[in-house]
Short mmCIF file of C-alpha atoms and ligand atoms in Angstrom, two decimals:
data_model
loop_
_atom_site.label_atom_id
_atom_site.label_comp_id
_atom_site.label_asym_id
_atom_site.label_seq_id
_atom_site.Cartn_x
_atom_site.Cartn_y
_atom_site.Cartn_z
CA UNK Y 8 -62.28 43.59 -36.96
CA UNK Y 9 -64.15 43.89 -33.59
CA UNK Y 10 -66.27 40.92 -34.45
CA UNK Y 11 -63.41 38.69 -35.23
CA UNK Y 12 -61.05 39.36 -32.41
CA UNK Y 13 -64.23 38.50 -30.13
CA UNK Y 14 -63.55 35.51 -31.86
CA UNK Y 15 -60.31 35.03 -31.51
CA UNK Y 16 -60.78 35.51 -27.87
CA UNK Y 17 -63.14 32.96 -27.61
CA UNK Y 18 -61.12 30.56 -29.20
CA UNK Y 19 -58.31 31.06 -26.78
CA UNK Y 20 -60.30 31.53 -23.72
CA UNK Y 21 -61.85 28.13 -24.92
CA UNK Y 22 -58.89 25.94 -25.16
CA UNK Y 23 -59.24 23.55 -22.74
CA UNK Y 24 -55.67 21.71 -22.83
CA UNK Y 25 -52.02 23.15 -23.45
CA UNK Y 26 -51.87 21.15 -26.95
CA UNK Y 27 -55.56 22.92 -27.91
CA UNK Y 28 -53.88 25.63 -27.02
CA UNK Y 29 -51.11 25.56 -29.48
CA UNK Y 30 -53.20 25.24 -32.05
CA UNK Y 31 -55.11 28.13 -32.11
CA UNK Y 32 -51.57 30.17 -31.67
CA UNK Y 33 -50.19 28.68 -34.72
CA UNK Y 34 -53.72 29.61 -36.30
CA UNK Y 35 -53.50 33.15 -35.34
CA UNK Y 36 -49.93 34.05 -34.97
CA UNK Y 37 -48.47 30.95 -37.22
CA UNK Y 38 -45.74 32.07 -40.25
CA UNK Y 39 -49.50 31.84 -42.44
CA UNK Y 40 -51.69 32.20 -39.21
CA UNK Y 41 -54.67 34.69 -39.31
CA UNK Y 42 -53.09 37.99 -37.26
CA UNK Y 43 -49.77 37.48 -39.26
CA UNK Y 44 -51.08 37.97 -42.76
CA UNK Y 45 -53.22 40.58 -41.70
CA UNK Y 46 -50.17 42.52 -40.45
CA UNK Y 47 -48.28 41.51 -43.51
CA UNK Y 48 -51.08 43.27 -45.30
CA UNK Y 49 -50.48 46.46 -43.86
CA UNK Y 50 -47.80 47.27 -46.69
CA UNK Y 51 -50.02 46.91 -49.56
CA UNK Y 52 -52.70 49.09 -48.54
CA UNK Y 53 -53.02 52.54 -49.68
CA UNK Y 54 -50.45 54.69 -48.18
CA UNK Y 55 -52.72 57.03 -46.04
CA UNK Y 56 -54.29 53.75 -44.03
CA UNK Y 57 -51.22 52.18 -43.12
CA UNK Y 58 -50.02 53.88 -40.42
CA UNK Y 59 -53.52 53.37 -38.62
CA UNK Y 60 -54.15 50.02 -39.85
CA UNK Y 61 -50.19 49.24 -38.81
CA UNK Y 62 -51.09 50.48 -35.29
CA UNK Y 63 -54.61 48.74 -34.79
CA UNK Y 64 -53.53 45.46 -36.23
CA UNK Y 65 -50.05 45.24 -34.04
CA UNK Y 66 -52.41 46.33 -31.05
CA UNK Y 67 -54.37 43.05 -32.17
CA UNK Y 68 -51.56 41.13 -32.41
CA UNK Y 69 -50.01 41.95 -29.10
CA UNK Y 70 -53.79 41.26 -27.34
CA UNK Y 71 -54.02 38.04 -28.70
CA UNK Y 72 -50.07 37.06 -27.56
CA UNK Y 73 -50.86 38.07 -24.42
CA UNK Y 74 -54.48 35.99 -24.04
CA UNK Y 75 -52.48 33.01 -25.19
CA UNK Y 76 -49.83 33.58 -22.63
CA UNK Y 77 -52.16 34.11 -19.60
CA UNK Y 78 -53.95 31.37 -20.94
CA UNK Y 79 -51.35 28.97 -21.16
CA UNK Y 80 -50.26 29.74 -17.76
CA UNK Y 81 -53.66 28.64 -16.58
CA UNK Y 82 -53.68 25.71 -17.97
CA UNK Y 83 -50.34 24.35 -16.86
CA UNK Y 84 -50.64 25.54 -13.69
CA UNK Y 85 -54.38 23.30 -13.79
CA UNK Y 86 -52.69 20.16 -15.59
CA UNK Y 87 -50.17 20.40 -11.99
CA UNK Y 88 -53.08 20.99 -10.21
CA UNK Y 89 -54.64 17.69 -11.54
CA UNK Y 90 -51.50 15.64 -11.50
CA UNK Y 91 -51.17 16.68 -7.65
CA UNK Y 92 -54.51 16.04 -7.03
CA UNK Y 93 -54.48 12.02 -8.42
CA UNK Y 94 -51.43 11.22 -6.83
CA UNK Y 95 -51.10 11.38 -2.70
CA UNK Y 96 -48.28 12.84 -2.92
CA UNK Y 97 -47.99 16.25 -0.71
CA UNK Y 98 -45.83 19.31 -1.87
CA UNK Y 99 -46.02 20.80 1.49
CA UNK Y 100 -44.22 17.67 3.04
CA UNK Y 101 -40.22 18.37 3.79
CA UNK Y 102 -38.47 16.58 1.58
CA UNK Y 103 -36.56 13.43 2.62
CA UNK Y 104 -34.04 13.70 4.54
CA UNK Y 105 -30.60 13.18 3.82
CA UNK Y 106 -28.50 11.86 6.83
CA UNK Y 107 -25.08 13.58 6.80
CA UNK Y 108 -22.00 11.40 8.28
CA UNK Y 109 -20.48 12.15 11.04
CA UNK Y 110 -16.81 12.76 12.39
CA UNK Y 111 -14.69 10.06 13.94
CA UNK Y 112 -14.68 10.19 17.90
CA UNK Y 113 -10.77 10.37 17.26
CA UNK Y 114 -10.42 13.07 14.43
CA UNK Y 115 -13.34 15.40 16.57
CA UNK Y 116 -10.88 14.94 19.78
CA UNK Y 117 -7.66 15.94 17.23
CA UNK Y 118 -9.54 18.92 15.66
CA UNK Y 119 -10.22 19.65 18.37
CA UNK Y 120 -6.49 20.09 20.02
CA UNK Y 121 -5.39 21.32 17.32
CA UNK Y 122 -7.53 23.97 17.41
CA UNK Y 123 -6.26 24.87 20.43
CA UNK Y 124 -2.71 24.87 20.37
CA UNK Y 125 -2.70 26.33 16.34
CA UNK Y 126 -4.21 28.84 18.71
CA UNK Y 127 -1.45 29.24 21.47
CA UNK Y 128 0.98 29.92 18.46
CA UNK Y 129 2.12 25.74 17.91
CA UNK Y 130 2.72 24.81 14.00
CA UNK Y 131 0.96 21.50 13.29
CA UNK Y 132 3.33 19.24 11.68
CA UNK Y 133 3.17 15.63 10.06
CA UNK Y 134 5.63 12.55 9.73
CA UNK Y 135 5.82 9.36 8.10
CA UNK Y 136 4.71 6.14 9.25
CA UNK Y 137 7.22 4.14 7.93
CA UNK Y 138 10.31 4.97 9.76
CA UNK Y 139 13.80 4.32 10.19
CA UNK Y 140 15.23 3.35 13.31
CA UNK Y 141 17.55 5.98 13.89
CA UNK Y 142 14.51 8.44 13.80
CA UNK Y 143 11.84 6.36 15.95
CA UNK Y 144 14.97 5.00 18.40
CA UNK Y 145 18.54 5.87 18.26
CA UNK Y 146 18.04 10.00 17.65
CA UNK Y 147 15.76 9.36 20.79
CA UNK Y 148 18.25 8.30 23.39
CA UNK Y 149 16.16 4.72 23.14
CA UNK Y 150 19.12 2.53 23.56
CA UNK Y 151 19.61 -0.71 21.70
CA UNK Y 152 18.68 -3.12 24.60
CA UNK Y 153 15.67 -0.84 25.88
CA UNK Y 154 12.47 -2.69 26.02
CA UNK Y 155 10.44 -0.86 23.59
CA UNK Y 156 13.00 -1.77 21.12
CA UNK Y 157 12.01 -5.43 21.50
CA UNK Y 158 10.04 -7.22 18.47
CA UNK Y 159 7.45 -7.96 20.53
CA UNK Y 160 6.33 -4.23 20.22
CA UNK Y 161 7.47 -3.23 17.34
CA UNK Y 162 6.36 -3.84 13.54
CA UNK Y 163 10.08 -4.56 11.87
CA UNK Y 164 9.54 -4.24 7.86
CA UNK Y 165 11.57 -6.46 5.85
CA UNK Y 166 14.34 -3.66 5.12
CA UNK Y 167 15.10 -2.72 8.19
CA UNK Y 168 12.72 0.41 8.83
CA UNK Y 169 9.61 -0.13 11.08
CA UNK Y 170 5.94 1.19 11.75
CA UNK Y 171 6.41 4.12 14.45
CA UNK Y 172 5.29 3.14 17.67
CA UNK Y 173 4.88 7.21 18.59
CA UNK Y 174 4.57 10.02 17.26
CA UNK Y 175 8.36 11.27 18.89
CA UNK Y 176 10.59 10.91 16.17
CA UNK Y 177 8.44 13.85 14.51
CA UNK Y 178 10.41 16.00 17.10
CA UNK Y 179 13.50 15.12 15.24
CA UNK Y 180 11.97 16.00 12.28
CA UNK Y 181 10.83 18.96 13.90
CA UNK Y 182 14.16 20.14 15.06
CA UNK Y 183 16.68 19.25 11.88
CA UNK Y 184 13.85 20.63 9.68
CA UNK Y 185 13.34 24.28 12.30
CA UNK Y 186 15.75 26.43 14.40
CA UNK Y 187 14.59 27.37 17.66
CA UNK Y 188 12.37 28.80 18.80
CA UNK Y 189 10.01 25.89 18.05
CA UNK Y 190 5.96 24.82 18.67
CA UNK Y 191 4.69 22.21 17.27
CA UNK Y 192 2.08 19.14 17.53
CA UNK Y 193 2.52 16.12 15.78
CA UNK Y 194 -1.15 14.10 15.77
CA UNK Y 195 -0.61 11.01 14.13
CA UNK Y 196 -0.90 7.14 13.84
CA UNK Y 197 1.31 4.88 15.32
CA UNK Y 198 1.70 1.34 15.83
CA UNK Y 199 2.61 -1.53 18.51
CA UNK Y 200 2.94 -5.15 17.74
CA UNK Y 201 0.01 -5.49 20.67
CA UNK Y 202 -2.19 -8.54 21.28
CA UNK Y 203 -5.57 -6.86 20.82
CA UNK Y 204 -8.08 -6.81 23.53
CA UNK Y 205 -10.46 -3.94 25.04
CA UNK Y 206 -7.84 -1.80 26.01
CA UNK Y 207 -5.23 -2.93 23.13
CA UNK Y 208 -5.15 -2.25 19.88
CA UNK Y 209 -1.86 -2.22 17.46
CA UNK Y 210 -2.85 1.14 15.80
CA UNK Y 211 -3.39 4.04 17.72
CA UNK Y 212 -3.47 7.71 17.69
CA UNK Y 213 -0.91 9.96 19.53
CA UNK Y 214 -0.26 14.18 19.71
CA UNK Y 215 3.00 14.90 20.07
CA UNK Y 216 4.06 18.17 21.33
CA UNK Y 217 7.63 19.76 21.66
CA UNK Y 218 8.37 23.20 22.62
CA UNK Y 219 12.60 24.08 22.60
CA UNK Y 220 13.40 27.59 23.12
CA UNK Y 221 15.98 29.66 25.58
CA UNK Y 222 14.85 29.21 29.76
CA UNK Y 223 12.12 26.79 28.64
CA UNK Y 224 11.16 25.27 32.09
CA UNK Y 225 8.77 22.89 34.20
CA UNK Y 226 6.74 25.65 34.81
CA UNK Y 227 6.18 26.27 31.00
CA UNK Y 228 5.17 22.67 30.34
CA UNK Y 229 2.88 22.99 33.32
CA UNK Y 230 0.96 25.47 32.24
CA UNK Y 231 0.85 24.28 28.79
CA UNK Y 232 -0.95 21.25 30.08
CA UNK Y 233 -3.19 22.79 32.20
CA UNK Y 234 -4.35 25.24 29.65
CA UNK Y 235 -4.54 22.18 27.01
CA UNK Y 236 -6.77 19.93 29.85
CA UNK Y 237 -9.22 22.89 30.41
CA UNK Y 238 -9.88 23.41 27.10
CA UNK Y 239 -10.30 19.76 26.08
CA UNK Y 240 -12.27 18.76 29.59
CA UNK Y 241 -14.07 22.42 29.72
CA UNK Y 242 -13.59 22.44 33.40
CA UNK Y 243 -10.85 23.88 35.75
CA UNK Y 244 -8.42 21.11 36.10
CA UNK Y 245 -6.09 20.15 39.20
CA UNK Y 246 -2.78 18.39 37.50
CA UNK Y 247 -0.10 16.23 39.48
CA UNK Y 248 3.36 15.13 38.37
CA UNK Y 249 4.69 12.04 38.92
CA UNK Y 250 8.16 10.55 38.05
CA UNK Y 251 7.79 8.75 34.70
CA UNK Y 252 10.58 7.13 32.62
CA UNK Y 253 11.45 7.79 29.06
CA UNK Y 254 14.88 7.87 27.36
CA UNK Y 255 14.47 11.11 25.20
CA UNK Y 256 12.98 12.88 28.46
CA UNK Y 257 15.04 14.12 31.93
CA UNK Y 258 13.13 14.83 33.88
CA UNK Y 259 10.20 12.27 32.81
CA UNK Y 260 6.66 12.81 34.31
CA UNK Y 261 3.10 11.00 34.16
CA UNK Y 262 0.84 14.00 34.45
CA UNK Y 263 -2.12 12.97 36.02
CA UNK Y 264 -5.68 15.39 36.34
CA UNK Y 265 -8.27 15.29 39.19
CA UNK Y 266 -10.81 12.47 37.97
CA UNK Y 267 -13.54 14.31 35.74
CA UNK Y 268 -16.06 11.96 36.47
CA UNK Y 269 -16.12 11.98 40.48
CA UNK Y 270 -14.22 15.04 40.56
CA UNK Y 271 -11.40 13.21 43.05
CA UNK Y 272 -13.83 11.38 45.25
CA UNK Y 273 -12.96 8.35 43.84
CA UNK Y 274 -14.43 5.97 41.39
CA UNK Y 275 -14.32 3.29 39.21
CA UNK Y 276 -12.50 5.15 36.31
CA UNK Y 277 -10.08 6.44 38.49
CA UNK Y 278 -9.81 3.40 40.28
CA UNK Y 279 -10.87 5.17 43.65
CA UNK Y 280 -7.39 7.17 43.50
CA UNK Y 281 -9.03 10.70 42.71
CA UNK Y 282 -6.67 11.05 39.20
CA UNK Y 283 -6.20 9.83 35.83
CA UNK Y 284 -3.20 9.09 33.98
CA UNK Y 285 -3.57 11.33 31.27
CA UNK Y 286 0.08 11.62 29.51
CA UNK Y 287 3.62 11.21 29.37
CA UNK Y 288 5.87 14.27 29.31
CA UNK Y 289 9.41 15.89 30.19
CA UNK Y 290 12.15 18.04 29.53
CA UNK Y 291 13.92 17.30 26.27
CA UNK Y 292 16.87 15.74 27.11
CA UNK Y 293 20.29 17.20 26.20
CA UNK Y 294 21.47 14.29 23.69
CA UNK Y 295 18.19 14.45 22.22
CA UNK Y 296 18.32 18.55 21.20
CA UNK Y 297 21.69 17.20 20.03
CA UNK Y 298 20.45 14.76 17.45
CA UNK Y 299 17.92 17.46 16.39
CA UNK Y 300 21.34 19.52 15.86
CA UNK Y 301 20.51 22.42 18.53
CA UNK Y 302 22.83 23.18 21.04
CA UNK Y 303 21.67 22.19 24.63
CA UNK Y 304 23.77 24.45 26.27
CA UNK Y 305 21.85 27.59 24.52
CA UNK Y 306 18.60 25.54 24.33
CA UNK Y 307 16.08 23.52 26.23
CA UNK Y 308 12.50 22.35 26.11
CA UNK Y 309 9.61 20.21 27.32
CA UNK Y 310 7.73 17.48 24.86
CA UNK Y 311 4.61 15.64 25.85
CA UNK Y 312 2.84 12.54 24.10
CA UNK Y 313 -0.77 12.60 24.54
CA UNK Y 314 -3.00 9.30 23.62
CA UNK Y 315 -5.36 10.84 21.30
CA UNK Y 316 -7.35 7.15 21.39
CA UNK Y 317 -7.33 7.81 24.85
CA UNK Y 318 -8.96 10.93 25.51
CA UNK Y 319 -11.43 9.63 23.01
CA UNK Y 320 -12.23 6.92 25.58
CA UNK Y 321 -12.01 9.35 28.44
CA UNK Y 322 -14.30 12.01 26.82
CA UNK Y 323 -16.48 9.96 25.19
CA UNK Y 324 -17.02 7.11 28.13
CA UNK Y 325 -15.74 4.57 25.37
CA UNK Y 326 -15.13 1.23 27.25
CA UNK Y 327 -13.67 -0.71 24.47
CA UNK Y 328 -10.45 0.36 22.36
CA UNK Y 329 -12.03 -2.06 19.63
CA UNK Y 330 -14.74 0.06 19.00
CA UNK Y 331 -12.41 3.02 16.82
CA UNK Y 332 -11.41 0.47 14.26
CA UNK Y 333 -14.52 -1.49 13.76
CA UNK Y 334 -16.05 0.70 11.37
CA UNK Y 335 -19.44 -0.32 13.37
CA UNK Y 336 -21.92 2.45 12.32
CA UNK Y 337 -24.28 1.79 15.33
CA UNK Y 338 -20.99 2.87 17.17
CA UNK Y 339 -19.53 5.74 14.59
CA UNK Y 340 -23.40 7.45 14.07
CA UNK Y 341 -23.79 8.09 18.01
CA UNK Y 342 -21.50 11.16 17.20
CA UNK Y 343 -22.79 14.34 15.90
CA UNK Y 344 -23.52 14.60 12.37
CA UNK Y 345 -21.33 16.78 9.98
CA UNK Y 346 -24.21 19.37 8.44
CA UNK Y 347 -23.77 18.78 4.66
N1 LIG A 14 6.54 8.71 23.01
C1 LIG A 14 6.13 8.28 24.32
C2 LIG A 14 5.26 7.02 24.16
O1 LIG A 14 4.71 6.79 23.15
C3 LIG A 14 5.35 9.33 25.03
C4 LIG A 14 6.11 10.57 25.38
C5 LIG A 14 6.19 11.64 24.51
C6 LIG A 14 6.74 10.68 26.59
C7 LIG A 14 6.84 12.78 24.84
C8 LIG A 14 7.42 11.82 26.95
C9 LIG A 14 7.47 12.88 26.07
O2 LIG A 14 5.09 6.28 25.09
#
């Protein structure tokens, strides 16, 4: 038996491709191949050799599996070897890459602020698009012969309801839909009937924010904005109120912030004045708690609208307001890539 499993050795040791390979296994170790009849044998010898012959000829058997394994291994691992070699193409190479996409200037600004105030304890709430008048005007104090009521801003839809032109009437929403006390933001699209040009567009992207509670006050808003302009600037911020006019507000401010990029000296974004217009806010006024059905006596609050598309452009150095709808990837790619 020592002669022949030299043999069988051989045989395997000399296969020289995977399908040579096979065919000395199904020789050997085959349903009628060599090793398995000789096992199969092992119950019709004499009693007293079996157990020896069992042992020796299983032994066999197992060798010979084994050689045909290692063997086999070798030669695949050769045939790669070969197929690497005859091709120029390099394992060790990274693969290609895969460019990921990246955020909108506009949704990397929100995400941002939202962030934050999610942070300072404000729920993040949503409203509709479409709305009716008595949401986007009337519940607003935005009387019937105020400007921003004229078509020439707004998108009128054929039944009567419109396409928001802010994000306010989310703070009726807010109000009918929560009791005091109340934090929320309200990022959003809205829309203006607008002739478009650089600094024009007729869909844009606001952040409202209301805050109604007992002894809300000036001070409280203040801070609020502060905080918010740090965060979003990274930078300590000086802030300045001016007198600003809106119906749902009294009083109505433009906050302004020291200019971030000559830090007040004066420059051509801040048209040499030192600050930038940066939103509208004010304390709620009293009809408009009313119309959110909380009592003004008990109640007040502050509410701010920040220009989302605008602090893009501010943050970002974006000259043209064109640029966030054109779907342009030379523009969209310049901004960091979402890792997939
Ligand atoms: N809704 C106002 C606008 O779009 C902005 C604003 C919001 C002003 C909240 C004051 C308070 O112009």
């Amino acid at each position: 038996m020592e002669a022949q499993r030299e043999q069988y050795l051989a045989a395997i040791a000399a296969a020289e491709d995977v399908a040579a390979l096979k065919l000395v296994e199904s020789d050997l170790l085959g349903k009628t191949g060599a090793i398995t009849l000789l096992v199969k044998e092992v119950s019709s010898l004499p009693k007293e050799e079996r157990p020896i012959a069992g042992k020796e000829r299983n032994r066999l058997k197992n060798e010979l599996q084994k050689a045909i394994d290692t063997r086999l291994a070798e030669l695949q691992e050769e045939a790669l070897e070969r197929e690497l070699g005859a091709s120029d193409f390099d394992p060790s190479e990274p693969g290609p890459r895969r460019p990921g996409g990246s955020l909108h200037p506009i949704s990397i600004v929100q995400n941002e602020l939202i962030d934050l105030f999610t942070s300072m304890g404000f729920s993040w709430q949503d409203g509709p698009e479409i709305e009716t008048e008595f949401f986007n005007f009337e519940a607003l104090n935005i009387p019937d012969d105020h400007p921003a009521r004229d078509s020439q801003d707004t998108f009128w839809l054929d039944d009567g309801n419109l396409l928001r032109t802010h994000t306010s009437p989310v703070q009726i929403r807010s109000m009918q839909r929560f009791k005091p006390p109340l934090k929320v933001i309200v990022p959003g699209r809205c829309f203006r009937q607008e002739t478009v040009d650089a600094s024009h567009e007729h869909s844009f992207y606001q952040m409202e924010g209301l805050v109604v509670d007992r002894g809300v006050s000036t001070a409280n808003l203040i801070h609020t904005m502060k905080t918010c302009l740090r965060a979003l600037l990274r930078r300590e911020v000086k802030v300045r109120l001016r007198p600003g006019f809106f119906p749902f507000v009294e009083p109505g401010f433009e906050l302004d912030v020291n200019c971030p990029f000559c830090a007040g000296d004066g420059c051509s974004v801040c048209k040499q004045s030192g600050w930038i217009e940066i939103l509208p806010c004010g304390m709620v006024h009293p009809r408009v708690l009313k119309a959110g059905g909380i009592d003004p006596e008990e109640y007040t609050g502050f509410a701010f609208g920040m220009g989302l598309t605008r602090v893009a452009m501010l943050r970002y150095e974006i000259d043209d307001i064109r640029l966030f709808m054109s779907g342009d990837l030379r523009f969209l790619e310049q901004f960091p890539e979402v890792s997939g």
